[in-house]
PDB file of C-alpha atoms in Angstrom:
ATOM      1  CA  MET T   1    -108.004  21.162   4.816  1.00 51.00           C
ATOM      2  CA  GLU T   2    -106.832  20.159   1.324  1.00 61.00           C
ATOM      3  CA  MET T   3    -103.945  22.153  -0.157  1.00 62.00           C
ATOM      4  CA  LYS T   4    -106.110  23.517  -2.962  1.00 64.00           C
ATOM      5  CA  ASP T   5    -108.697  24.787  -0.464  1.00 70.00           C
ATOM      6  CA  PHE T   6    -105.940  26.428   1.538  1.00 70.00           C
ATOM      7  CA  LEU T   7    -104.500  28.140  -1.537  1.00 66.00           C
ATOM      8  CA  ILE T   8    -107.885  29.388  -2.732  1.00 71.00           C
ATOM      9  CA  ARG T   9    -108.676  30.968   0.616  1.00 75.00           C
ATOM     10  CA  ALA T  10    -105.183  32.415   0.980  1.00 72.00           C
ATOM     11  CA  LEU T  11    -105.318  34.007  -2.468  1.00 72.00           C
ATOM     12  CA  GLY T  12    -108.749  35.421  -1.702  1.00 75.00           C
ATOM     13  CA  ARG T  13    -107.459  37.077   1.453  1.00 75.00           C
ATOM     14  CA  LEU T  14    -104.712  38.686  -0.627  1.00 71.00           C
ATOM     15  CA  GLY T  15    -107.326  40.129  -2.979  1.00 74.00           C
ATOM     16  CA  ILE T  16    -106.204  38.027  -5.933  1.00 76.00           C
ATOM     17  CA  THR T  17    -109.180  37.543  -8.225  1.00 78.00           C
ATOM     18  CA  LYS T  18    -110.031  34.392 -10.165  1.00 80.00           C
ATOM     19  CA  ASN T  19    -108.650  35.755 -13.437  1.00 79.00           C
ATOM     20  CA  HIS T  20    -105.172  35.832 -11.859  1.00 79.00           C
ATOM     21  CA  TRP T  21    -105.290  32.292 -10.488  1.00 83.00           C
ATOM     22  CA  PRO T  22    -103.161  29.596 -12.108  1.00 85.00           C
ATOM     23  CA  THR T  23    -105.180  27.327 -14.378  1.00 86.00           C
ATOM     24  CA  PHE T  24    -105.282  24.402 -11.961  1.00 87.00           C
ATOM     25  CA  LEU T  25    -106.957  26.575  -9.311  1.00 88.00           C
ATOM     26  CA  LEU T  26    -109.431  28.028 -11.794  1.00 89.00           C
ATOM     27  CA  GLU T  27    -110.375  24.532 -12.873  1.00 92.00           C
ATOM     28  CA  TYR T  28    -110.632  23.314  -9.306  1.00 92.00           C
ATOM     29  CA  GLY T  29    -112.989  26.139  -8.331  1.00 90.00           C
ATOM     30  CA  ASN T  30    -115.038  25.702 -11.477  1.00 94.00           C
ATOM     31  CA  MET T  31    -115.371  21.961 -10.939  1.00 95.00           C
ATOM     32  CA  GLN T  32    -116.595  22.558  -7.380  1.00 93.00           C
ATOM     33  CA  LEU T  33    -119.265  24.883  -8.768  1.00 93.00           C
ATOM     34  CA  TYR T  34    -120.240  22.300 -11.388  1.00 96.00           C
ATOM     35  CA  LYS T  35    -120.580  19.627  -8.721  1.00 95.00           C
ATOM     36  CA  LEU T  36    -122.765  21.961  -6.662  1.00 94.00           C
ATOM     37  CA  LYS T  37    -125.054  22.764  -9.602  1.00 93.00           C
ATOM     38  CA  GLN T  38    -125.126  19.432 -11.462  1.00 94.00           C
ATOM     39  CA  GLY T  39    -124.657  17.091  -8.523  1.00 93.00           C
ATOM     40  CA  TYR T  40    -121.639  15.070  -9.674  1.00 95.00           C
ATOM     41  CA  GLU T  41    -117.947  15.261 -10.592  1.00 95.00           C
ATOM     42  CA  PHE T  42    -116.206  14.306 -13.836  1.00 97.00           C
ATOM     43  CA  ASP T  43    -112.691  14.150 -15.262  1.00 96.00           C
ATOM     44  CA  ILE T  44    -111.918  17.573 -16.789  1.00 95.00           C
ATOM     45  CA  ASN T  45    -109.338  15.892 -19.036  1.00 95.00           C
ATOM     46  CA  ASN T  46    -111.972  13.569 -20.476  1.00 96.00           C
ATOM     47  CA  PRO T  47    -115.326  15.411 -20.644  1.00 97.00           C
ATOM     48  CA  LYS T  48    -118.199  13.746 -22.506  1.00 97.00           C
ATOM     49  CA  LEU T  49    -121.402  15.741 -22.098  1.00 98.00           C
ATOM     50  CA  PHE T  50    -121.967  19.180 -23.570  1.00 98.00           C
ATOM     51  CA  THR T  51    -122.225  20.760 -20.118  1.00 98.00           C
ATOM     52  CA  GLU T  52    -118.930  19.078 -19.164  1.00 98.00           C
ATOM     53  CA  LYS T  53    -117.128  20.248 -22.280  1.00 98.00           C
ATOM     54  CA  ILE T  54    -118.244  23.819 -21.626  1.00 98.00           C
ATOM     55  CA  GLN T  55    -116.253  23.617 -18.378  1.00 97.00           C
ATOM     56  CA  TRP T  56    -113.174  22.605 -20.391  1.00 96.00           C
ATOM     57  CA  GLN T  57    -113.786  25.520 -22.772  1.00 96.00           C
ATOM     58  CA  LYS T  58    -113.827  28.065 -19.952  1.00 95.00           C
ATOM     59  CA  THR T  59    -110.122  27.805 -19.161  1.00 92.00           C
ATOM     60  CA  ARG T  60    -108.508  25.835 -21.977  1.00 93.00           C
ATOM     61  CA  PHE T  61    -109.935  27.508 -25.065  1.00 92.00           C
ATOM     62  CA  ALA T  62    -108.909  31.146 -24.797  1.00 87.00           C
ATOM     63  CA  PRO T  63    -107.581  32.755 -27.982  1.00 90.00           C
ATOM     64  CA  PRO T  64    -107.044  36.515 -27.390  1.00 89.00           C
ATOM     65  CA  SER T  65    -109.742  37.443 -29.911  1.00 92.00           C
ATOM     66  CA  LEU T  66    -112.546  35.950 -27.776  1.00 95.00           C
ATOM     67  CA  VAL T  67    -112.972  39.148 -25.773  1.00 96.00           C
ATOM     68  CA  ARG T  68    -114.286  40.927 -28.875  1.00 96.00           C
ATOM     69  CA  TYR T  69    -117.008  38.312 -29.205  1.00 96.00           C
ATOM     70  CA  VAL T  70    -118.268  38.293 -25.609  1.00 95.00           C
ATOM     71  CA  ASP T  71    -117.952  41.955 -24.606  1.00 96.00           C
ATOM     72  CA  LYS T  72    -121.334  43.558 -25.456  1.00 96.00           C
ATOM     73  CA  TYR T  73    -119.598  46.813 -26.424  1.00 97.00           C
ATOM     74  CA  LEU T  74    -116.655  45.467 -28.444  1.00 97.00           C
ATOM     75  CA  PHE T  75    -118.885  42.965 -30.212  1.00 96.00           C
ATOM     76  CA  LYS T  76    -120.741  45.771 -31.998  1.00 97.00           C
ATOM     77  CA  ASP T  77    -117.626  46.738 -33.956  1.00 97.00           C
ATOM     78  CA  LEU T  78    -116.870  43.072 -34.601  1.00 97.00           C
ATOM     79  CA  ILE T  79    -120.314  42.548 -36.140  1.00 98.00           C
ATOM     80  CA  LYS T  80    -119.923  45.714 -38.207  1.00 97.00           C
ATOM     81  CA  GLU T  81    -116.624  44.399 -39.592  1.00 97.00           C
ATOM     82  CA  LYS T  82    -118.132  41.046 -40.505  1.00 97.00           C
ATOM     83  CA  LEU T  83    -121.622  42.049 -41.669  1.00 97.00           C
ATOM     84  CA  GLY T  84    -121.667  45.808 -42.233  1.00 96.00           C
ATOM     85  CA  ASP T  85    -123.779  48.502 -40.582  1.00 95.00           C
ATOM     86  CA  GLY T  86    -127.176  48.024 -38.993  1.00 94.00           C
ATOM     87  CA  HIS T  87    -126.893  44.499 -37.567  1.00 96.00           C
ATOM     88  CA  THR T  88    -126.771  45.377 -33.853  1.00 96.00           C
ATOM     89  CA  ILE T  89    -129.221  47.393 -31.771  1.00 94.00           C
ATOM     90  CA  PRO T  90    -128.391  51.109 -32.058  1.00 95.00           C
ATOM     91  CA  MET T  91    -126.277  52.393 -29.178  1.00 97.00           C
ATOM     92  CA  TYR T  92    -126.630  55.781 -27.469  1.00 98.00           C
ATOM     93  CA  GLY T  93    -123.422  55.535 -25.494  1.00 97.00           C
ATOM     94  CA  ALA T  94    -121.102  53.475 -23.338  1.00 98.00           C
ATOM     95  CA  TRP T  95    -119.315  54.652 -20.194  1.00 98.00           C
ATOM     96  CA  THR T  96    -116.542  53.302 -17.984  1.00 97.00           C
ATOM     97  CA  SER T  97    -117.586  55.546 -15.071  1.00 97.00           C
ATOM     98  CA  VAL T  98    -120.850  56.535 -13.412  1.00 97.00           C
ATOM     99  CA  ASN T  99    -119.860  60.202 -13.709  1.00 97.00           C
ATOM    100  CA  GLY T 100    -119.564  59.833 -17.469  1.00 97.00           C
ATOM    101  CA  PHE T 101    -122.995  58.219 -17.649  1.00 97.00           C
ATOM    102  CA  LYS T 102    -124.563  60.898 -15.434  1.00 97.00           C
ATOM    103  CA  ALA T 103    -123.033  63.685 -17.523  1.00 97.00           C
ATOM    104  CA  SER T 104    -124.744  62.214 -20.619  1.00 97.00           C
ATOM    105  CA  TRP T 105    -128.162  61.819 -18.970  1.00 97.00           C
ATOM    106  CA  ASP T 106    -129.785  64.853 -20.605  1.00 96.00           C
ATOM    107  CA  SER T 107    -128.767  63.685 -24.095  1.00 97.00           C
ATOM    108  CA  LEU T 108    -130.444  60.272 -23.696  1.00 97.00           C
ATOM    109  CA  PRO T 109    -134.016  59.689 -24.929  1.00 97.00           C
ATOM    110  CA  GLU T 110    -136.983  59.308 -22.591  1.00 97.00           C
ATOM    111  CA  LYS T 111    -136.972  55.521 -22.878  1.00 96.00           C
ATOM    112  CA  PHE T 112    -133.968  53.278 -23.457  1.00 96.00           C
ATOM    113  CA  CYS T 113    -132.321  50.022 -22.366  1.00 94.00           C
ATOM    114  CA  LEU T 114    -129.409  50.100 -19.941  1.00 96.00           C
ATOM    115  CA  LYS T 115    -127.143  47.091 -19.443  1.00 95.00           C
ATOM    116  CA  SER T 116    -123.798  45.878 -18.204  1.00 96.00           C
ATOM    117  CA  THR T 117    -121.411  44.944 -21.020  1.00 96.00           C
ATOM    118  CA  LEU T 118    -119.972  42.023 -19.029  1.00 95.00           C
ATOM    119  CA  GLN T 119    -122.913  40.228 -17.452  1.00 91.00           C
ATOM    120  CA  SER T 120    -125.665  37.910 -18.595  1.00 80.00           C
ATOM    121  CA  ASP T 121    -127.832  38.149 -15.477  1.00 72.00           C
ATOM    122  CA  GLY T 122    -131.203  39.818 -16.089  1.00 71.00           C
ATOM    123  CA  LYS T 123    -130.750  42.088 -13.077  1.00 77.00           C
ATOM    124  CA  TYR T 124    -127.975  43.835 -15.003  1.00 90.00           C
ATOM    125  CA  ILE T 125    -130.445  44.983 -17.664  1.00 90.00           C
ATOM    126  CA  LYS T 126    -132.915  47.803 -17.006  1.00 92.00           C
ATOM    127  CA  ILE T 127    -135.597  49.468 -19.094  1.00 92.00           C
ATOM    128  CA  ILE T 128    -135.316  53.151 -18.261  1.00 96.00           C
ATOM    129  CA  GLU T 129    -138.057  55.767 -18.470  1.00 97.00           C
ATOM    130  CA  LYS T 130    -136.357  58.985 -17.464  1.00 96.00           C
ATOM    131  CA  SER T 131    -139.477  60.732 -16.184  1.00 96.00           C
ATOM    132  CA  ASP T 132    -139.942  57.918 -13.624  1.00 95.00           C
ATOM    133  CA  THR T 133    -136.272  57.560 -12.703  1.00 96.00           C
ATOM    134  CA  ASN T 134    -134.268  59.005  -9.831  1.00 96.00           C
ATOM    135  CA  ILE T 135    -130.893  59.523 -11.470  1.00 96.00           C
ATOM    136  CA  ASP T 136    -128.941  59.399  -8.198  1.00 96.00           C
ATOM    137  CA  GLU T 137    -130.522  56.086  -7.176  1.00 97.00           C
ATOM    138  CA  LEU T 138    -129.903  54.694 -10.660  1.00 97.00           C
ATOM    139  CA  CYS T 139    -126.258  55.747 -10.581  1.00 97.00           C
ATOM    140  CA  ALA T 140    -125.784  54.070  -7.205  1.00 97.00           C
ATOM    141  CA  GLU T 141    -127.172  50.864  -8.687  1.00 95.00           C
ATOM    142  CA  VAL T 142    -125.184  50.845 -11.926  1.00 95.00           C
ATOM    143  CA  ALA T 143    -121.977  51.687 -10.055  1.00 96.00           C
ATOM    144  CA  GLU T 144    -122.120  48.043  -8.968  1.00 94.00           C
ATOM    145  CA  TRP T 145    -122.078  47.057 -12.654  1.00 95.00           C
ATOM    146  CA  LEU T 146    -118.563  48.438 -12.993  1.00 95.00           C
ATOM    147  CA  LYS T 147    -117.022  46.420 -10.156  1.00 93.00           C
ATOM    148  CA  PRO T 148    -115.142  43.380 -11.499  1.00 89.00           C
ATOM    149  CA  LYS T 149    -116.288  41.256  -8.529  1.00 87.00           C
ATOM    150  CA  ASN T 150    -119.863  41.504  -9.842  1.00 90.00           C
ATOM    151  CA  LEU T 151    -119.004  40.731 -13.456  1.00 91.00           C
ATOM    152  CA  LEU T 152    -117.867  37.869 -15.639  1.00 91.00           C
ATOM    153  CA  ILE T 153    -114.352  39.317 -15.456  1.00 91.00           C
ATOM    154  CA  HIS T 154    -114.308  37.724 -12.009  1.00 89.00           C
ATOM    155  CA  SER T 155    -115.489  34.294 -13.102  1.00 90.00           C
ATOM    156  CA  PHE T 156    -114.178  31.012 -14.435  1.00 91.00           C
ATOM    157  CA  CYS T 157    -114.749  32.132 -18.062  1.00 93.00           C
ATOM    158  CA  SER T 158    -111.395  33.215 -19.454  1.00 92.00           C
ATOM    159  CA  ALA T 159    -112.763  35.061 -22.501  1.00 93.00           C
ATOM    160  CA  TYR T 160    -113.806  37.956 -20.233  1.00 93.00           C
ATOM    161  CA  TYR T 161    -110.578  38.483 -18.318  1.00 92.00           C
ATOM    162  CA  LYS T 162    -109.181  41.318 -20.464  1.00 91.00           C
ATOM    163  CA  ALA T 163    -112.494  43.114 -20.923  1.00 94.00           C
ATOM    164  CA  VAL T 164    -113.218  46.628 -19.623  1.00 96.00           C
ATOM    165  CA  PRO T 165    -116.459  47.091 -17.638  1.00 96.00           C
ATOM    166  CA  ARG T 166    -118.879  49.560 -19.200  1.00 97.00           C
ATOM    167  CA  ILE T 167    -122.433  50.782 -18.806  1.00 97.00           C
ATOM    168  CA  LEU T 168    -124.180  50.541 -22.172  1.00 97.00           C
ATOM    169  CA  ALA T 169    -127.292  52.440 -23.308  1.00 98.00           C
ATOM    170  CA  GLU T 170    -129.199  51.081 -26.314  1.00 96.00           C
ATOM    171  CA  GLU T 171    -132.409  51.821 -28.131  1.00 94.00           C
ATOM    172  CA  TYR T 172    -135.419  50.204 -26.472  1.00 90.00           C
ATOM    173  CA  MET T 173    -136.964  47.546 -28.718  1.00 82.00           C
ATOM    174  CA  GLU T 174    -140.483  46.137 -28.664  1.00 72.00           C
ATOM    175  CA  SER T 175    -141.887  43.219 -30.637  1.00 56.00           C
ATOM    176  CA  VAL T 176    -145.322  41.777 -31.176  1.00 44.00           C
ATOM    177  CA  LYS T 177    -147.374  41.667 -27.932  1.00 45.00           C
ATOM    178  CA  ASP T 178    -144.916  44.095 -26.311  1.00 48.00           C
ATOM    179  CA  GLN T 179    -142.183  41.512 -25.895  1.00 54.00           C
ATOM    180  CA  LEU T 180    -138.947  40.818 -27.654  1.00 69.00           C
ATOM    181  CA  TYR T 181    -138.260  37.261 -28.787  1.00 80.00           C
ATOM    182  CA  ASP T 182    -134.742  35.942 -28.399  1.00 88.00           C
ATOM    183  CA  TYR T 183    -133.423  33.272 -30.780  1.00 95.00           C
ATOM    184  CA  LYS T 184    -130.140  31.482 -30.015  1.00 97.00           C
ATOM    185  CA  PHE T 185    -128.335  29.323 -32.583  1.00 98.00           C
ATOM    186  CA  PHE T 186    -126.091  26.521 -31.307  1.00 98.00           C
ATOM    187  CA  CYS T 187    -123.281  26.201 -33.870  1.00 98.00           C
ATOM    188  CA  PHE T 188    -120.688  23.424 -34.075  1.00 98.00           C
ATOM    189  CA  ASP T 189    -117.679  23.236 -36.395  1.00 96.00           C
ATOM    190  CA  ASP T 190    -118.775  26.105 -38.671  1.00 96.00           C
ATOM    191  CA  LYS T 191    -122.420  25.044 -38.945  1.00 97.00           C
ATOM    192  CA  PRO T 192    -125.643  25.917 -37.061  1.00 98.00           C
ATOM    193  CA  TYR T 193    -127.265  22.823 -35.593  1.00 98.00           C
ATOM    194  CA  CYS T 194    -130.300  23.874 -33.536  1.00 98.00           C
ATOM    195  CA  ILE T 195    -132.000  26.904 -32.010  1.00 98.00           C
ATOM    196  CA  TYR T 196    -133.522  27.738 -28.702  1.00 94.00           C
ATOM    197  CA  ALA T 197    -136.099  30.486 -28.535  1.00 94.00           C
ATOM    198  CA  ALA T 198    -137.041  32.413 -25.404  1.00 90.00           C
ATOM    199  CA  THR T 199    -139.547  35.071 -24.450  1.00 83.00           C
ATOM    200  CA  GLU T 200    -141.088  36.802 -21.417  1.00 69.00           C
ATOM    201  CA  HIS T 201    -137.593  37.154 -19.942  1.00 63.00           C
ATOM    202  CA  PHE T 202    -138.617  39.531 -17.171  1.00 57.00           C
ATOM    203  CA  GLN T 203    -141.845  37.785 -16.141  1.00 64.00           C
ATOM    204  CA  ASP T 204    -140.423  35.063 -13.890  1.00 65.00           C
ATOM    205  CA  ASP T 205    -137.473  32.690 -13.500  1.00 70.00           C
ATOM    206  CA  HIS T 206    -139.204  29.927 -15.473  1.00 80.00           C
ATOM    207  CA  TYR T 207    -139.889  31.913 -18.645  1.00 84.00           C
ATOM    208  CA  PRO T 208    -140.520  29.837 -21.799  1.00 86.00           C
ATOM    209  CA  ILE T 209    -137.555  28.338 -23.646  1.00 92.00           C
ATOM    210  CA  SER T 210    -138.093  25.862 -26.488  1.00 95.00           C
ATOM    211  CA  PHE T 211    -135.637  24.074 -28.787  1.00 97.00           C
ATOM    212  CA  TYR T 212    -136.074  23.683 -32.555  1.00 98.00           C
ATOM    213  CA  ASP T 213    -134.229  22.071 -35.414  1.00 98.00           C
ATOM    214  CA  MET T 214    -133.123  24.062 -38.446  1.00 97.00           C
ATOM    215  CA  ASP T 215    -136.546  23.596 -40.075  1.00 97.00           C
ATOM    216  CA  TRP T 216    -138.340  24.948 -36.978  1.00 97.00           C
ATOM    217  CA  ASN T 217    -139.654  21.612 -35.793  1.00 97.00           C
ATOM    218  CA  GLN T 218    -139.906  21.725 -32.003  1.00 97.00           C
ATOM    219  CA  LEU T 219    -137.594  19.311 -30.210  1.00 97.00           C
ATOM    220  CA  ASP T 220    -138.587  17.354 -27.127  1.00 96.00           C
ATOM    221  CA  VAL T 221    -136.032  19.127 -24.943  1.00 96.00           C
ATOM    222  CA  GLN T 222    -136.396  21.037 -21.708  1.00 95.00           C
ATOM    223  CA  TYR T 223    -133.762  23.500 -20.505  1.00 95.00           C
ATOM    224  CA  GLY T 224    -133.527  23.417 -16.722  1.00 92.00           C
ATOM    225  CA  ASP T 225    -136.956  24.110 -15.270  1.00 90.00           C
ATOM    226  CA  HIS T 226    -138.055  26.530 -17.987  1.00 91.00           C
ATOM    227  CA  ARG T 227    -141.484  26.021 -19.498  1.00 89.00           C
ATOM    228  CA  LYS T 228    -141.648  24.345 -22.919  1.00 90.00           C
ATOM    229  CA  GLU T 229    -144.104  26.486 -24.869  1.00 88.00           C
ATOM    230  CA  PHE T 230    -144.245  26.786 -28.627  1.00 89.00           C
ATOM    231  CA  ILE T 231    -142.670  30.032 -29.805  1.00 88.00           C
ATOM    232  CA  PRO T 232    -143.391  31.203 -33.358  1.00 88.00           C
ATOM    233  CA  LYS T 233    -140.782  30.969 -36.079  1.00 93.00           C
ATOM    234  CA  PRO T 234    -139.057  34.340 -36.498  1.00 92.00           C
ATOM    235  CA  LEU T 235    -139.972  36.514 -39.434  1.00 91.00           C
ATOM    236  CA  HIS T 236    -136.347  36.715 -40.558  1.00 94.00           C
ATOM    237  CA  PHE T 237    -135.498  33.063 -39.952  1.00 96.00           C
ATOM    238  CA  GLU T 238    -133.713  32.451 -43.263  1.00 97.00           C
ATOM    239  CA  GLU T 239    -131.578  35.556 -42.785  1.00 97.00           C
ATOM    240  CA  MET T 240    -130.744  34.404 -39.259  1.00 97.00           C
ATOM    241  CA  LYS T 241    -129.464  31.093 -40.581  1.00 98.00           C
ATOM    242  CA  GLU T 242    -127.239  32.844 -43.128  1.00 98.00           C
ATOM    243  CA  ILE T 243    -125.769  35.216 -40.545  1.00 98.00           C
ATOM    244  CA  ALA T 244    -125.224  32.457 -37.966  1.00 98.00           C
ATOM    245  CA  GLN T 245    -123.356  30.496 -40.630  1.00 97.00           C
ATOM    246  CA  LYS T 246    -121.020  33.465 -41.229  1.00 97.00           C
ATOM    247  CA  LEU T 247    -120.381  34.253 -37.584  1.00 97.00           C
ATOM    248  CA  CYS T 248    -119.684  30.713 -36.391  1.00 97.00           C
ATOM    249  CA  GLN T 249    -116.731  30.092 -38.699  1.00 95.00           C
ATOM    250  CA  GLY T 250    -113.525  28.976 -37.012  1.00 94.00           C
ATOM    251  CA  PHE T 251    -114.995  27.841 -33.696  1.00 95.00           C
ATOM    252  CA  PRO T 252    -115.635  24.341 -32.344  1.00 96.00           C
ATOM    253  CA  PHE T 253    -118.713  25.846 -30.669  1.00 97.00           C
ATOM    254  CA  ILE T 254    -120.335  29.262 -30.472  1.00 97.00           C
ATOM    255  CA  ARG T 255    -123.868  30.407 -29.771  1.00 97.00           C
ATOM    256  CA  VAL T 256    -125.175  33.214 -31.994  1.00 98.00           C
ATOM    257  CA  ASP T 257    -128.133  35.135 -30.568  1.00 96.00           C
ATOM    258  CA  PHE T 258    -130.691  37.281 -32.376  1.00 95.00           C
ATOM    259  CA  PHE T 259    -133.537  39.662 -31.622  1.00 90.00           C
ATOM    260  CA  ASP T 260    -136.262  39.672 -34.249  1.00 88.00           C
ATOM    261  CA  THR T 261    -138.716  42.552 -34.618  1.00 84.00           C
ATOM    262  CA  PRO T 262    -141.350  43.050 -37.321  1.00 84.00           C
ATOM    263  CA  ASP T 263    -139.117  45.571 -39.059  1.00 84.00           C
ATOM    264  CA  HIS T 264    -135.580  44.410 -38.471  1.00 88.00           C
ATOM    265  CA  LEU T 265    -133.254  41.595 -37.395  1.00 92.00           C
ATOM    266  CA  TYR T 266    -130.429  42.242 -34.912  1.00 95.00           C
ATOM    267  CA  VAL T 267    -127.483  40.166 -33.724  1.00 97.00           C
ATOM    268  CA  ALA T 268    -127.929  40.355 -29.957  1.00 92.00           C
ATOM    269  CA  GLU T 269    -124.977  38.509 -28.463  1.00 93.00           C
ATOM    270  CA  LEU T 270    -122.314  35.851 -28.955  1.00 95.00           C
ATOM    271  CA  THR T 271    -121.264  33.373 -26.299  1.00 94.00           C
ATOM    272  CA  PHE T 272    -119.049  30.336 -25.818  1.00 96.00           C
ATOM    273  CA  TYR T 273    -120.492  29.258 -22.444  1.00 96.00           C
ATOM    274  CA  PRO T 274    -124.308  29.004 -22.618  1.00 94.00           C
ATOM    275  CA  GLY T 275    -125.674  29.032 -19.084  1.00 91.00           C
ATOM    276  CA  GLY T 276    -122.122  28.481 -17.880  1.00 93.00           C
ATOM    277  CA  GLY T 277    -122.725  24.813 -18.685  1.00 95.00           C
ATOM    278  CA  LEU T 278    -124.484  24.651 -15.321  1.00 94.00           C
ATOM    279  CA  THR T 279    -128.093  24.196 -16.427  1.00 94.00           C
ATOM    280  CA  PRO T 280    -129.229  20.626 -17.174  1.00 95.00           C
ATOM    281  CA  TYR T 281    -130.844  19.506 -20.405  1.00 96.00           C
ATOM    282  CA  HIS T 282    -133.712  17.037 -20.323  1.00 96.00           C
ATOM    283  CA  PRO T 283    -133.497  14.356 -21.579  1.00 96.00           C
ATOM    284  CA  GLU T 284    -129.858  13.648 -20.829  1.00 96.00           C
ATOM    285  CA  GLU T 285    -129.504  12.165 -24.319  1.00 97.00           C
ATOM    286  CA  PHE T 286    -129.663  15.696 -25.733  1.00 98.00           C
ATOM    287  CA  ASN T 287    -126.737  16.736 -23.534  1.00 98.00           C
ATOM    288  CA  GLU T 288    -124.872  13.666 -24.806  1.00 98.00           C
ATOM    289  CA  LYS T 289    -125.643  14.487 -28.449  1.00 98.00           C
ATOM    290  CA  LEU T 290    -124.448  18.071 -28.158  1.00 98.00           C
ATOM    291  CA  GLY T 291    -121.368  16.848 -26.322  1.00 98.00           C
ATOM    292  CA  ALA T 292    -120.510  14.473 -29.161  1.00 98.00           C
ATOM    293  CA  MET T 293    -120.700  17.402 -31.590  1.00 98.00           C
ATOM    294  CA  LEU T 294    -118.319  19.639 -29.634  1.00 98.00           C
ATOM    295  CA  HIS T 295    -114.801  18.714 -30.721  1.00 96.00           C
ATOM    296  CA  LEU T 296    -112.484  20.367 -28.234  1.00 93.00           C
ATOM    297  CA  LYS T 297    -109.307  22.095 -29.314  1.00 82.00           C
ATOM    298  CA  ARG T 298    -106.853  24.389 -27.636  1.00 73.00           C
ATOM    299  CA  ASN T 299    -106.126  27.905 -28.906  1.00 65.00           C
TER     300      ASN T 299
END
């Protein structure tokens, strides 16, 4: 057994989570995951592709302020500071314990969205209709959302390590055709470069994702095995571009996400590690182009 394998297993038996590992072990574990998902290894000190450079970002670009950008609760105050009121989906409450959430149950509306503040997996988002919900069963489920082992706190992404797990309740949003479109701006060196749009998130694992340039011309790019279907230009597209430009300042790369409804535009999320850098882009030339645009820098 290699020494690194021995150390990883020994630390695990001691209950030491990934966010307390030394950097070399974090990078080793992350590179093993990358090899598993992408099928090859690369030199972490000399990454070329976008997906490779995201692996570098996970452990080597970690200014303390990043937690305010990636935590779905803290980010609401961050957006308010930068843009003013009304730019994130209205929140009914956030709780660090299941008991706190349960005690607030009667004050919540009949229908709302419940999510983990420190996950990006769709199973950590639920549309709640109280009249059809068993509160005890729901509490048993969301209790798992507060355990660091299930969250991005316990991952290779250093921006999450100082975050506090919370259960977040937000207003339920619907768009045209009873679905909410999601628009994600890839920004490099203080400037938005391209957008991917997604919809039908809860229909299946291959829901449509399509890439566009800044004039909404569809790009010949496929993300993983997602379907490439044309998604309409958002109603508030020009406003999105202006806001993305403001929020991306000071970062070599950041993705700025939006929800667009007929009545209002919302900033949905900010991330530095889209897909964990583990989903392939087709053609590979697109991965190369994005990689050339990401100029790595330490804190």
